[in-house]
mmCIF file of C-alpha atoms and ligand atoms in Angstrom:
data_model
loop_
_atom_site.group_PDB
_atom_site.id
_atom_site.type_symbol
_atom_site.label_atom_id
_atom_site.label_comp_id
_atom_site.label_asym_id
_atom_site.label_seq_id
_atom_site.Cartn_x
_atom_site.Cartn_y
_atom_site.Cartn_z
ATOM 1 C CA MET A 1 1.792 -21.486 -7.618
ATOM 2 C CA LYS A 2 -1.552 -21.146 -9.299
ATOM 3 C CA LEU A 3 -3.188 -20.027 -6.047
ATOM 4 C CA LYS A 4 -0.447 -17.429 -5.603
ATOM 5 C CA LYS A 5 -1.180 -16.053 -9.043
ATOM 6 C CA ILE A 6 -4.881 -15.812 -8.282
ATOM 7 C CA LEU A 7 -4.155 -14.100 -4.977
ATOM 8 C CA ALA A 8 -1.853 -11.642 -6.714
ATOM 9 C CA ALA A 9 -4.557 -10.874 -9.272
ATOM 10 C CA VAL A 10 -7.129 -10.329 -6.524
ATOM 11 C CA MET A 11 -4.750 -8.034 -4.641
ATOM 12 C CA PHE A 12 -4.051 -6.122 -7.838
ATOM 13 C CA LEU A 13 -7.769 -5.627 -8.462
ATOM 14 C CA ALA A 14 -8.254 -4.547 -4.852
ATOM 15 C CA VAL A 15 -5.547 -1.919 -5.281
ATOM 16 C CA ILE A 16 -7.098 -0.682 -8.524
ATOM 17 C CA TYR A 17 -10.499 -0.530 -6.833
ATOM 18 C CA GLU A 18 -9.015 1.346 -3.886
ATOM 19 C CA LEU A 19 -7.428 3.897 -6.212
ATOM 20 C CA SER A 20 -10.500 4.358 -8.353
ATOM 21 C CA ALA A 21 -12.655 4.868 -5.249
ATOM 22 C CA ARG A 22 -11.014 8.235 -4.623
ATOM 23 C CA PRO A 23 -12.101 11.340 -6.479
ATOM 24 C CA LYS A 24 -10.154 11.278 -9.726
ATOM 25 C CA ASN A 25 -9.763 15.048 -9.659
ATOM 26 C CA VAL A 26 -9.497 17.244 -6.575
ATOM 27 C CA ILE A 27 -9.728 21.045 -6.596
ATOM 28 C CA PHE A 28 -8.790 22.201 -3.087
ATOM 29 C CA MET A 29 -9.531 25.915 -2.742
ATOM 30 C CA ILE A 30 -8.337 27.891 0.267
ATOM 31 C CA GLY A 31 -9.351 31.436 1.155
ATOM 32 C CA ASP A 32 -6.460 32.367 3.422
ATOM 33 C CA GLY A 33 -7.894 33.906 6.613
ATOM 34 C CA MET A 34 -11.478 33.585 5.307
ATOM 35 C CA GLY A 35 -13.780 33.038 8.293
ATOM 36 C CA PHE A 36 -17.577 32.901 8.373
ATOM 37 C CA SER A 37 -17.857 36.686 8.821
ATOM 38 C CA HIS A 38 -15.587 37.331 5.840
ATOM 39 C CA VAL A 39 -17.978 35.292 3.708
ATOM 40 C CA LYS A 40 -21.002 37.034 5.207
ATOM 41 C CA ALA A 41 -19.568 40.535 4.703
ATOM 42 C CA THR A 42 -18.736 39.708 1.077
ATOM 43 C CA SER A 43 -22.234 38.378 0.383
ATOM 44 C CA LEU A 44 -23.818 41.488 1.944
ATOM 45 C CA TYR A 45 -21.666 43.699 -0.265
ATOM 46 C CA GLN A 46 -22.309 41.752 -3.453
ATOM 47 C CA HIS A 47 -25.964 40.792 -2.996
ATOM 48 C CA GLY A 48 -27.326 42.880 -0.130
ATOM 49 C CA GLU A 49 -28.119 39.574 1.597
ATOM 50 C CA GLU A 50 -26.138 36.962 3.459
ATOM 51 C CA GLY A 51 -25.682 33.382 2.247
ATOM 52 C CA LYS A 52 -25.624 34.296 -1.437
ATOM 53 C CA LEU A 53 -22.028 33.647 -2.493
ATOM 54 C CA PHE A 54 -21.733 30.948 -5.142
ATOM 55 C CA PHE A 55 -20.040 28.376 -2.922
ATOM 56 C CA GLU A 56 -22.586 28.921 -0.119
ATOM 57 C CA SER A 57 -25.063 27.037 -2.327
ATOM 58 C CA PHE A 58 -22.918 23.868 -2.304
ATOM 59 C CA PRO A 59 -24.877 20.879 -0.979
ATOM 60 C CA HIS A 60 -22.420 19.944 1.773
ATOM 61 C CA ARG A 61 -21.140 22.392 4.370
ATOM 62 C CA GLY A 62 -19.306 22.122 7.639
ATOM 63 C CA THR A 63 -17.026 23.757 10.193
ATOM 64 C CA VAL A 64 -13.324 23.115 10.646
ATOM 65 C CA THR A 65 -11.127 23.448 13.744
ATOM 66 C CA THR A 66 -7.666 24.786 12.936
ATOM 67 C CA HIS A 67 -5.397 24.654 16.038
ATOM 68 C CA PRO A 68 -1.794 23.569 15.367
ATOM 69 C CA ALA A 69 0.445 21.410 17.595
ATOM 70 C CA GLY A 70 1.298 23.153 20.850
ATOM 71 C CA SER A 71 -0.887 26.247 20.445
ATOM 72 C CA ASP A 72 -4.497 27.399 20.027
ATOM 73 C CA ILE A 73 -3.873 29.628 17.044
ATOM 74 C CA THR A 74 -2.396 28.452 13.787
ATOM 75 C CA ASP A 75 -0.298 30.104 11.133
ATOM 76 C CA SER A 76 -0.699 29.239 7.447
ATOM 77 C CA ALA A 77 2.248 26.817 7.460
ATOM 78 C CA ALA A 78 0.914 24.541 10.211
ATOM 79 C CA ALA A 79 -2.621 24.776 8.805
ATOM 80 C CA SER A 80 -1.458 23.878 5.314
ATOM 81 C CA THR A 81 0.578 20.987 6.734
ATOM 82 C CA ALA A 82 -2.491 19.727 8.619
ATOM 83 C CA MET A 83 -4.737 19.874 5.545
ATOM 84 C CA ALA A 84 -2.130 18.460 3.149
ATOM 85 C CA THR A 85 -0.760 15.643 5.353
ATOM 86 C CA GLY A 86 -3.374 14.909 8.022
ATOM 87 C CA LYS A 87 -0.897 15.680 10.826
ATOM 88 C CA LYS A 88 -0.732 18.559 13.278
ATOM 89 C CA ALA A 89 2.573 20.440 13.205
ATOM 90 C CA LYS A 90 4.158 23.339 15.047
ATOM 91 C CA ASN A 91 3.572 26.802 13.599
ATOM 92 C CA GLY A 92 6.055 27.635 10.848
ATOM 93 C CA THR A 93 6.530 24.009 9.777
ATOM 94 C CA ILE A 94 6.157 22.965 6.137
ATOM 95 C CA SER A 95 4.978 19.313 6.005
ATOM 96 C CA MET A 96 7.558 17.810 8.360
ATOM 97 C CA GLU A 97 6.822 15.791 11.499
ATOM 98 C CA ILE A 98 7.548 18.556 14.023
ATOM 99 C CA PRO A 99 7.135 17.950 16.927
ATOM 100 C CA GLY A 100 8.320 14.376 16.465
ATOM 101 C CA SER A 101 10.766 12.647 14.185
ATOM 102 C CA GLY A 102 11.416 15.602 11.869
ATOM 103 C CA ARG A 103 10.763 13.353 8.866
ATOM 104 C CA GLU A 104 8.985 14.564 5.755
ATOM 105 C CA LEU A 105 5.220 13.990 5.744
ATOM 106 C CA LYS A 106 3.686 12.887 2.468
ATOM 107 C CA THR A 107 1.183 15.421 1.114
ATOM 108 C CA LEU A 108 -2.073 14.959 -0.811
ATOM 109 C CA LEU A 109 -0.353 16.449 -3.836
ATOM 110 C CA GLU A 110 2.405 13.848 -3.598
ATOM 111 C CA VAL A 111 -0.073 10.977 -3.137
ATOM 112 C CA TYR A 112 -1.935 12.024 -6.287
ATOM 113 C CA LYS A 113 1.294 12.507 -8.201
ATOM 114 C CA GLU A 114 2.423 8.978 -7.281
ATOM 115 C CA SER A 115 -0.847 7.591 -8.590
ATOM 116 C CA GLY A 116 -0.161 9.200 -11.979
ATOM 117 C CA ALA A 117 -2.213 12.376 -11.655
ATOM 118 C CA TYR A 118 -1.121 15.842 -12.708
ATOM 119 C CA THR A 119 -0.680 18.289 -9.835
ATOM 120 C CA GLY A 120 -0.735 22.043 -9.354
ATOM 121 C CA ILE A 121 -0.415 24.965 -6.947
ATOM 122 C CA ILE A 122 -1.954 28.352 -7.709
ATOM 123 C CA THR A 123 -1.862 31.423 -5.433
ATOM 124 C CA THR A 124 -1.851 35.206 -5.282
ATOM 125 C CA THR A 125 1.008 35.187 -2.755
ATOM 126 C CA TYR A 126 4.586 34.195 -3.550
ATOM 127 C CA ILE A 127 4.560 30.802 -5.200
ATOM 128 C CA ASN A 128 6.773 29.548 -2.345
ATOM 129 C CA HIS A 129 4.648 31.073 0.447
ATOM 130 C CA ALA A 130 3.370 28.917 3.336
ATOM 131 C CA THR A 131 0.046 27.634 1.985
ATOM 132 C CA PRO A 132 1.216 26.296 -1.402
ATOM 133 C CA ALA A 133 4.470 25.154 0.236
ATOM 134 C CA GLY A 134 2.578 22.889 2.644
ATOM 135 C CA PHE A 135 1.255 20.921 -0.333
ATOM 136 C CA ALA A 136 4.399 20.785 -2.471
ATOM 137 C CA ALA A 137 7.477 21.140 -0.240
ATOM 138 C CA HIS A 138 9.039 20.071 3.053
ATOM 139 C CA SER A 139 10.981 22.377 5.327
ATOM 140 C CA VAL A 140 11.545 23.036 9.006
ATOM 141 C CA SER A 141 10.633 26.677 8.350
ATOM 142 C CA ARG A 142 8.252 28.510 6.041
ATOM 143 C CA LYS A 143 10.972 31.151 5.722
ATOM 144 C CA ASN A 144 13.299 28.821 3.807
ATOM 145 C CA TYR A 145 12.037 30.226 0.514
ATOM 146 C CA LYS A 146 14.965 28.951 -1.558
ATOM 147 C CA GLU A 147 14.695 25.453 -0.127
ATOM 148 C CA ILE A 148 10.935 25.424 -0.766
ATOM 149 C CA ALA A 149 11.389 26.566 -4.374
ATOM 150 C CA ARG A 150 14.059 23.903 -4.802
ATOM 151 C CA ASP A 151 11.656 21.232 -3.495
ATOM 152 C CA TYR A 152 9.117 22.305 -6.115
ATOM 153 C CA LEU A 153 11.591 21.792 -8.924
ATOM 154 C CA GLU A 154 13.640 18.852 -7.650
ATOM 155 C CA GLN A 155 11.203 16.845 -5.536
ATOM 156 C CA THR A 156 7.482 17.380 -6.118
ATOM 157 C CA ARG A 157 7.585 19.029 -9.569
ATOM 158 C CA PRO A 158 3.922 20.115 -9.853
ATOM 159 C CA ASN A 159 2.702 20.389 -13.455
ATOM 160 C CA VAL A 160 1.261 23.808 -12.740
ATOM 161 C CA MET A 161 2.802 26.498 -10.559
ATOM 162 C CA LEU A 162 1.199 29.937 -10.768
ATOM 163 C CA GLY A 163 1.895 32.666 -8.223
ATOM 164 C CA GLY A 164 3.981 35.634 -7.213
ATOM 165 C CA ASN A 165 7.731 35.896 -7.299
ATOM 166 C CA LYS A 166 9.643 36.142 -4.032
ATOM 167 C CA LYS A 167 12.587 38.426 -4.694
ATOM 168 C CA SER A 168 15.353 39.503 -2.388
ATOM 169 C CA PHE A 169 18.781 41.111 -2.731
ATOM 170 C CA TRP A 170 20.186 38.027 -4.461
ATOM 171 C CA GLY A 171 17.360 37.934 -7.027
ATOM 172 C CA SER A 172 14.481 35.530 -7.477
ATOM 173 C CA THR A 173 14.190 32.529 -5.171
ATOM 174 C CA PHE A 174 12.702 30.628 -8.121
ATOM 175 C CA ASP A 175 15.254 29.144 -10.527
ATOM 176 C CA PHE A 176 13.793 29.954 -13.953
ATOM 177 C CA GLY A 177 16.785 28.457 -15.781
ATOM 178 C CA ARG A 178 16.384 25.147 -14.009
ATOM 179 C CA ALA A 179 12.608 25.184 -14.568
ATOM 180 C CA ARG A 180 13.203 25.592 -18.315
ATOM 181 C CA VAL A 181 15.647 22.679 -18.357
ATOM 182 C CA LEU A 182 13.021 20.548 -16.610
ATOM 183 C CA GLY A 183 10.548 21.289 -19.394
ATOM 184 C CA TYR A 184 8.418 24.003 -17.822
ATOM 185 C CA HIS A 185 6.773 26.461 -20.148
ATOM 186 C CA ILE A 186 7.335 29.799 -18.413
ATOM 187 C CA VAL A 187 4.955 32.756 -18.532
ATOM 188 C CA ASP A 188 5.444 36.028 -16.677
ATOM 189 C CA ASN A 189 2.403 38.172 -17.503
ATOM 190 C CA ARG A 190 -1.341 37.888 -18.091
ATOM 191 C CA GLU A 191 -1.133 37.990 -21.887
ATOM 192 C CA SER A 192 1.444 35.223 -22.214
ATOM 193 C CA MET A 193 -0.551 33.056 -19.803
ATOM 194 C CA ILE A 194 -3.905 33.555 -21.540
ATOM 195 C CA SER A 195 -2.504 32.979 -25.040
ATOM 196 C CA LEU A 196 -0.849 29.742 -23.950
ATOM 197 C CA ARG A 197 -1.679 26.648 -26.020
ATOM 198 C CA THR A 198 -2.768 24.707 -22.980
ATOM 199 C CA GLU A 199 -3.517 21.483 -24.873
ATOM 200 C CA GLU A 200 0.156 21.133 -25.717
ATOM 201 C CA THR A 201 1.419 22.033 -22.248
ATOM 202 C CA ALA A 202 2.296 19.504 -19.539
ATOM 203 C CA TYR A 203 4.406 21.763 -17.308
ATOM 204 C CA LEU A 204 3.553 25.393 -16.687
ATOM 205 C CA ALA A 205 5.316 27.858 -14.402
ATOM 206 C CA GLY A 206 3.925 31.362 -14.101
ATOM 207 C CA VAL A 207 5.893 33.289 -11.519
ATOM 208 C CA PHE A 208 4.633 36.837 -11.751
ATOM 209 C CA GLY A 209 5.754 40.259 -10.573
ATOM 210 C CA LYS A 210 8.016 41.155 -7.701
ATOM 211 C CA GLY A 211 6.243 39.828 -4.619
ATOM 212 C CA HIS A 212 2.720 39.008 -3.546
ATOM 213 C CA PHE A 213 0.139 40.038 -6.143
ATOM 214 C CA PRO A 214 -1.343 43.537 -5.727
ATOM 215 C CA TYR A 215 -4.806 43.684 -4.176
ATOM 216 C CA GLU A 216 -7.740 43.561 -6.608
ATOM 217 C CA LYS A 217 -8.764 47.006 -5.385
ATOM 218 C CA ASP A 218 -5.415 48.476 -6.444
ATOM 219 C CA GLY A 219 -5.354 46.932 -9.924
ATOM 220 C CA LEU A 220 -3.174 44.072 -11.110
ATOM 221 C CA GLY A 221 -1.385 45.756 -14.026
ATOM 222 C CA ASP A 222 -0.235 43.039 -16.412
ATOM 223 C CA LEU A 223 -0.597 40.257 -13.835
ATOM 224 C CA PRO A 224 -3.429 37.723 -14.176
ATOM 225 C CA HIS A 225 -6.382 37.559 -11.794
ATOM 226 C CA LEU A 226 -6.761 34.467 -9.626
ATOM 227 C CA SER A 227 -9.763 33.412 -11.728
ATOM 228 C CA GLN A 228 -7.660 33.605 -14.900
ATOM 229 C CA MET A 229 -4.886 31.538 -13.314
ATOM 230 C CA THR A 230 -7.535 29.045 -12.183
ATOM 231 C CA ARG A 231 -8.793 28.613 -15.754
ATOM 232 C CA ALA A 232 -5.321 28.381 -17.328
ATOM 233 C CA GLY A 233 -4.141 25.949 -14.668
ATOM 234 C CA LEU A 234 -7.146 23.643 -14.978
ATOM 235 C CA MET A 235 -6.852 23.628 -18.768
ATOM 236 C CA VAL A 236 -3.341 22.202 -18.411
ATOM 237 C CA LEU A 237 -4.190 19.846 -15.556
ATOM 238 C CA ASP A 238 -7.115 18.168 -17.335
ATOM 239 C CA ASN A 239 -4.860 17.085 -20.207
ATOM 240 C CA ASN A 240 -3.994 14.020 -18.148
ATOM 241 C CA PRO A 241 -6.571 11.200 -18.380
ATOM 242 C CA GLY A 242 -5.156 9.992 -15.030
ATOM 243 C CA GLY A 243 -6.721 12.926 -13.159
ATOM 244 C CA PHE A 244 -5.327 15.841 -11.199
ATOM 245 C CA PHE A 245 -4.931 17.440 -7.771
ATOM 246 C CA VAL A 246 -4.670 21.210 -7.444
ATOM 247 C CA MET A 247 -4.515 23.640 -4.516
ATOM 248 C CA ILE A 248 -5.809 27.112 -5.372
ATOM 249 C CA GLU A 249 -5.385 29.895 -2.809
ATOM 250 C CA GLY A 250 -6.927 33.347 -2.452
ATOM 251 C CA GLY A 251 -3.864 34.360 -0.498
ATOM 252 C CA ARG A 252 -4.439 38.037 0.089
ATOM 253 C CA ILE A 253 -7.784 37.818 1.905
ATOM 254 C CA ASP A 254 -5.597 37.194 4.955
ATOM 255 C CA HIS A 255 -3.318 40.149 4.291
ATOM 256 C CA ALA A 256 -6.211 42.603 4.000
ATOM 257 C CA ALA A 257 -7.727 41.137 7.180
ATOM 258 C CA HIS A 258 -4.442 41.615 9.050
ATOM 259 C CA LYS A 259 -4.799 45.297 8.217
ATOM 260 C CA ASN A 260 -8.503 45.282 9.154
ATOM 261 C CA ASP A 261 -9.130 46.598 5.636
ATOM 262 C CA ILE A 262 -12.729 45.568 4.887
ATOM 263 C CA GLU A 263 -12.778 46.910 1.324
ATOM 264 C CA ARG A 264 -9.687 45.071 0.135
ATOM 265 C CA MET A 265 -10.717 41.960 2.065
ATOM 266 C CA ILE A 266 -14.136 41.844 0.365
ATOM 267 C CA LEU A 267 -12.756 42.459 -3.132
ATOM 268 C CA GLU A 268 -10.189 39.674 -2.643
ATOM 269 C CA THR A 269 -12.933 37.311 -1.455
ATOM 270 C CA LEU A 270 -15.047 38.185 -4.516
ATOM 271 C CA GLU A 271 -12.199 37.304 -6.855
ATOM 272 C CA PHE A 272 -11.759 34.064 -4.919
ATOM 273 C CA GLU A 273 -15.475 33.344 -5.382
ATOM 274 C CA LYS A 274 -15.123 34.031 -9.122
ATOM 275 C CA SER A 275 -12.318 31.461 -9.205
ATOM 276 C CA VAL A 276 -14.567 28.915 -7.482
ATOM 277 C CA LYS A 277 -17.173 29.465 -10.216
ATOM 278 C CA ILE A 278 -14.560 28.678 -12.851
ATOM 279 C CA ALA A 279 -13.371 25.602 -10.969
ATOM 280 C CA TYR A 280 -16.988 24.410 -10.832
ATOM 281 C CA GLU A 281 -17.026 24.175 -14.652
ATOM 282 C CA TRP A 282 -14.618 21.257 -14.241
ATOM 283 C CA VAL A 283 -16.972 19.531 -11.772
ATOM 284 C CA GLN A 284 -19.686 19.778 -14.439
ATOM 285 C CA LYS A 285 -17.362 18.467 -17.154
ATOM 286 C CA TYR A 286 -15.872 15.678 -15.014
ATOM 287 C CA PRO A 287 -18.342 14.340 -12.409
ATOM 288 C CA ASP A 288 -15.535 12.369 -10.729
ATOM 289 C CA THR A 289 -14.208 15.678 -9.360
ATOM 290 C CA LEU A 290 -14.278 16.886 -5.758
ATOM 291 C CA LEU A 291 -14.361 20.660 -5.267
ATOM 292 C CA LEU A 292 -13.589 21.909 -1.759
ATOM 293 C CA VAL A 293 -13.724 25.517 -0.592
ATOM 294 C CA THR A 294 -12.343 26.267 2.865
ATOM 295 C CA ALA A 295 -9.929 28.433 4.850
ATOM 296 C CA ASP A 296 -6.746 27.747 6.769
ATOM 297 C CA HIS A 297 -7.771 29.963 9.717
ATOM 298 C CA GLU A 298 -9.738 33.110 10.540
ATOM 299 C CA THR A 299 -7.947 36.456 10.503
ATOM 300 C CA GLY A 300 -8.978 39.616 12.325
ATOM 301 C CA GLY A 301 -11.709 38.377 14.667
ATOM 302 C CA LEU A 302 -14.199 39.892 12.247
ATOM 303 C CA GLU A 303 -17.816 40.527 13.204
ATOM 304 C CA VAL A 304 -20.465 41.925 10.851
ATOM 305 C CA LEU A 305 -22.606 44.569 12.603
ATOM 306 C CA SER A 306 -25.044 45.479 9.854
ATOM 307 C CA SER A 307 -25.604 45.502 6.127
ATOM 308 C CA SER A 308 -25.181 48.794 4.303
ATOM 309 C CA GLY A 309 -27.051 47.441 1.284
ATOM 310 C CA LYS A 310 -25.974 45.973 -2.031
ATOM 311 C CA GLY A 311 -22.774 47.476 -3.438
ATOM 312 C CA LYS A 312 -21.851 49.084 -0.125
ATOM 313 C CA PHE A 313 -19.346 47.841 2.404
ATOM 314 C CA PRO A 314 -21.123 46.564 5.537
ATOM 315 C CA ALA A 315 -20.474 47.908 9.026
ATOM 316 C CA VAL A 316 -18.044 45.576 10.794
ATOM 317 C CA ARG A 317 -15.949 45.297 13.931
ATOM 318 C CA TRP A 318 -12.489 43.717 14.011
ATOM 319 C CA SER A 319 -11.119 42.464 17.313
ATOM 320 C CA SER A 320 -7.591 41.546 16.245
ATOM 321 C CA TYR A 321 -4.814 42.209 13.736
ATOM 322 C CA ARG A 322 -3.853 38.562 13.903
ATOM 323 C CA HIS A 323 -5.192 35.083 13.311
ATOM 324 C CA THR A 324 -7.814 33.716 15.704
ATOM 325 C CA ALA A 325 -8.862 30.249 16.867
ATOM 326 C CA ALA A 326 -12.338 30.602 15.320
ATOM 327 C CA ARG A 327 -13.649 27.663 13.318
ATOM 328 C CA VAL A 328 -13.658 28.171 9.567
ATOM 329 C CA PRO A 329 -16.192 27.044 6.972
ATOM 330 C CA VAL A 330 -15.909 24.229 4.446
ATOM 331 C CA TYR A 331 -18.151 23.952 1.379
ATOM 332 C CA ALA A 332 -18.052 20.844 -0.798
ATOM 333 C CA ILE A 333 -19.557 19.652 -4.066
ATOM 334 C CA GLY A 334 -18.883 16.724 -6.376
ATOM 335 C CA LYS A 335 -17.471 13.270 -5.693
ATOM 336 C CA ASP A 336 -17.457 12.351 -1.952
ATOM 337 C CA ALA A 337 -18.597 15.863 -1.034
ATOM 338 C CA GLU A 338 -20.991 14.467 1.601
ATOM 339 C CA ARG A 339 -17.966 13.579 3.750
ATOM 340 C CA PHE A 340 -17.443 17.262 4.466
ATOM 341 C CA SER A 341 -20.775 17.924 6.191
ATOM 342 C CA GLY A 342 -20.778 18.820 9.874
ATOM 343 C CA GLU A 343 -17.874 19.297 12.246
ATOM 344 C CA MET A 344 -14.346 18.304 11.347
ATOM 345 C CA ASP A 345 -10.723 19.117 12.075
ATOM 346 C CA ASN A 346 -8.271 20.414 9.497
ATOM 347 C CA THR A 347 -6.333 17.127 9.714
ATOM 348 C CA ASP A 348 -9.446 15.259 8.497
ATOM 349 C CA PHE A 349 -9.184 16.533 4.903
ATOM 350 C CA PHE A 350 -6.371 14.089 4.139
ATOM 351 C CA ARG A 351 -8.322 10.999 5.241
ATOM 352 C CA LYS A 352 -11.675 12.139 3.878
ATOM 353 C CA ILE A 353 -10.173 12.642 0.426
ATOM 354 C CA LEU A 354 -8.046 9.485 0.319
ATOM 355 C CA ASP A 355 -10.089 6.860 2.224
HETATM 356 ZN ZN1 LIG B 1 -1.994 35.671 8.144
#
């Protein structure tokens, strides 16, 4: 009996040690469609030189392969599933074992939530779009917007949800009434988000506008910038002494790249970079924080031909209007950041963060 008690105590301590060995806070930032050339073009525009974006100075850098199950080229759903669960899935799948059993795959966000951390998803696309959905929902199809929004509220319940509002002929796919009942503080414009008393907020839903956010180049009206959502979200998330996990997406880099629109692509990437700078403040405040900056795939087959100088858009060539199989970058700083040096696959994020 006594031996059993000692064994139980040892096991308990081992579990505690195992949990505390992980980064306490994880800020997982995804530039949707942001390949190496997107980063290079943005640095040339902003600094007149390559390699000068803030996150390019992170001490640990690597390359990531992105292929999904059964294809060479991924969509955002399969890529998000791979990063969030460590498993390859078929394009279009939101964190379910497809091909395979069809069961739900546990996501990084869910693992952190179970360990008592606060969790969040922040994006400039619809809040229930593929990339955030991969972290906080389960569905056979990325197009099941209502089901994904329902998973957010009824299953994963992230503390912070900030993004665009998917609307259709039947109205919003996000159930504001239900969110209120569940204790979410709801904001729907920049002012109400910025003036929020974050210290007293445990659940925050900001579901803005009528669709994806406008591009930075076109002006956001009364919607918040990604960097402002990043700050507001982190101020809520760090209220929990048990840590947090948040996915933050620059979602419209991909959309501009699909249109081969270099100006909008660069301005979106700059706002994403600004958001990374804000996230880094939390790495400085809480050294037990891992900050990752990566992409889900490359979009556009972009190649930079030459610099046009600081403040001017560089000369580029696009070879596609779609996603490509090109490797994408990863930049890491903070706790366990050294694990992200060199070559890796998108399914490795899960293990490298949790092991
Ligand atoms: Zn895309």
